[in-house]
Amino acid sequence: MALRKMAKTFKQEDRYVSRDEIFVRQAELAKEYEDDYRWDQTEIRFLPTYESLKDHELRGYFGWRTRLRHGTMEKTSLVYARIYTYEIINQIDVKTPGEGLQKLVAFLKAYEKLDARITENWADLVRDYILYYELDPKMLPPTEFSLQDRAYLVLDDEENASDQEIFQALQEFSTYRMDRSKFYKDNPERYVALMAIAYRQLTEYFLRRRQRTFAEEYIGELESHWMSIFSLAVFYKGRDRRFYSVQATPACTYVNEGGEWLLERVVYFEKAHRKLGKLMKTMEAEFRKFLGFAEIQRPYSYKWMLKLAAQSFEIWQAEENRKKRAQVNLDQSILDKIRAEAAITRDRLITEADLGEEAPPALQEPSVQPPSAATLATDDPVAPMPADTPKPAPELSATAAPAPANLPWQLTPDELHYLQDIVTGNASPWLAQQGLMAAILVDSINAKALEEIGDNILAGDPPALIEDYADDVRQVLAGAAQANPAAAPQSAPWQLTPDELRYLQDILHHAPTDWVQAQGLMASVLCDSINEKLYDDFGDTVLSGDPPEVLEDYIDEVKEGLKS
């Protein structure tokens, strides 16, 4: 056939002719060729071309394509369907790139009903087509990150986002299921408002006090890496000397640098989302306490977090008081309007003198009590508030009295003991000795943890801790160990080694550290290791300088952590 002779001619040229270029030049030659031959038993091939087909298979392809162009779509070999898409993306029998895109998408959607395999990687194929031919970025297909990108952009522009939009965006990333919380279900509007205020306070704090933004610490970071377009298709790029970028969203940009493609996008990290979940749960725990709602164990106890929670609550409470004052004024204006309308109605009544009949009893104006002093006193922050007004956030103090030591989630001692055994991997022979059943303990533990965690924490046989909630459960058990020293063995904070713990304490209290060199240790190594272990909790370098010192922002938090 002429196509095969052409391929041999191409290969005899002085320069190297790629397989992709041979396919495109053959396709140009055969773009108007028609055949009535039928053959659809072609074996599956990876990245098929005309050259990879035998003569009868090639005629079978052109016969199928002829019928397709005349309006008859038939299910055939997947090889034929893929070759047809390769022709489209290489602009074979296509007048403009825009027409080619319509033709490509229409074919993929229609043929999918006959063979769903055709849509494998179709999103990448359409994306690459739009990028290469510089079509409207709005036509780019959604990606697996589309929902997260939209949520990220909401949080990145919180000044123009509603409270509900911020809450939904936080829900997209937080591993703590806020909408399952009893506190949320009790009053969703209040919960959403509090969390939105807290988020705005947190972002402002990170901008003023931290080297990294809130998004970088708890959501994701902008990263760049090289990518290859049309990697799963036969496509002849030729020499591309263009330089341009295509912004899919502010969170995702594609850059063409003379034929080399770069993807710049926000990369999301599950570890950061777990930290966000703990942060949101800490905020909720504080808001519950301020409102007198059933309290839950807070994952974090850092002073800066608790201070921001208190500030957020005060902002919300001030706004609630403002709304109540506005309502009082509104009620008073409505009453004045009612009085005025009643007077007009009274004047219009037909009197006894007009009709010569007995006058009806005079209408009495309803007695309206003015607002109570307690209601109007909301202008005064010191004045007493009504019984249903939330309690103001208490002043944070390092010397506040500790809460009574209670077992977490109202677990019984046996349930707590068994949960600790599961977490630490210890055997539990004492169950049989005490006549207890493991299955009953597991069910009870899951039921009691459900309110705070929002899901079962134990599963399997033998029961094991579900990995998604491992950090939360260990944090709760650590709190129980602090409140009840006999409940669990004590361990060094942040998993510091004895040398690291001693060195950190000496730096904090400005004590001599000559022992480090005397023991053959390196201060820089100790510093790096301490900073790395504290990073997950602080999100920043804690030790800095030469000689090293604890950064002023974290002194109180480090002291608090060392007490545990």
Short mmCIF file of C-alpha atoms in Angstrom, two decimals, residues 413-419 421 427-436 441:
data_model
loop_
_atom_site.label_atom_id
_atom_site.label_comp_id
_atom_site.label_asym_id
_atom_site.label_seq_id
_atom_site.Cartn_x
_atom_site.Cartn_y
_atom_site.Cartn_z
CA PRO A 413 -11.43 2.35 84.31
CA ASP A 414 -11.71 -1.02 82.55
CA GLU A 415 -12.52 0.60 79.21
CA LEU A 416 -9.62 3.04 79.56
CA HIS A 417 -7.26 0.21 80.53
CA TYR A 418 -8.33 -1.87 77.51
CA LEU A 419 -8.02 1.09 75.12
CA ASP A 421 -3.59 -1.89 75.84
CA ALA A 427 -1.93 -8.19 75.68
CA SER A 428 -5.00 -8.08 77.91
CA PRO A 429 -5.11 -11.35 79.91
CA TRP A 430 -6.82 -9.49 82.75
CA LEU A 431 -10.08 -9.43 80.74
CA ALA A 432 -10.63 -13.16 81.18
CA GLN A 433 -9.50 -13.00 84.81
CA GLN A 434 -12.14 -10.38 85.55
CA GLY A 435 -14.85 -12.07 83.47
CA LEU A 436 -15.02 -9.21 80.89
CA LEU A 441 -15.79 -3.16 75.82
#
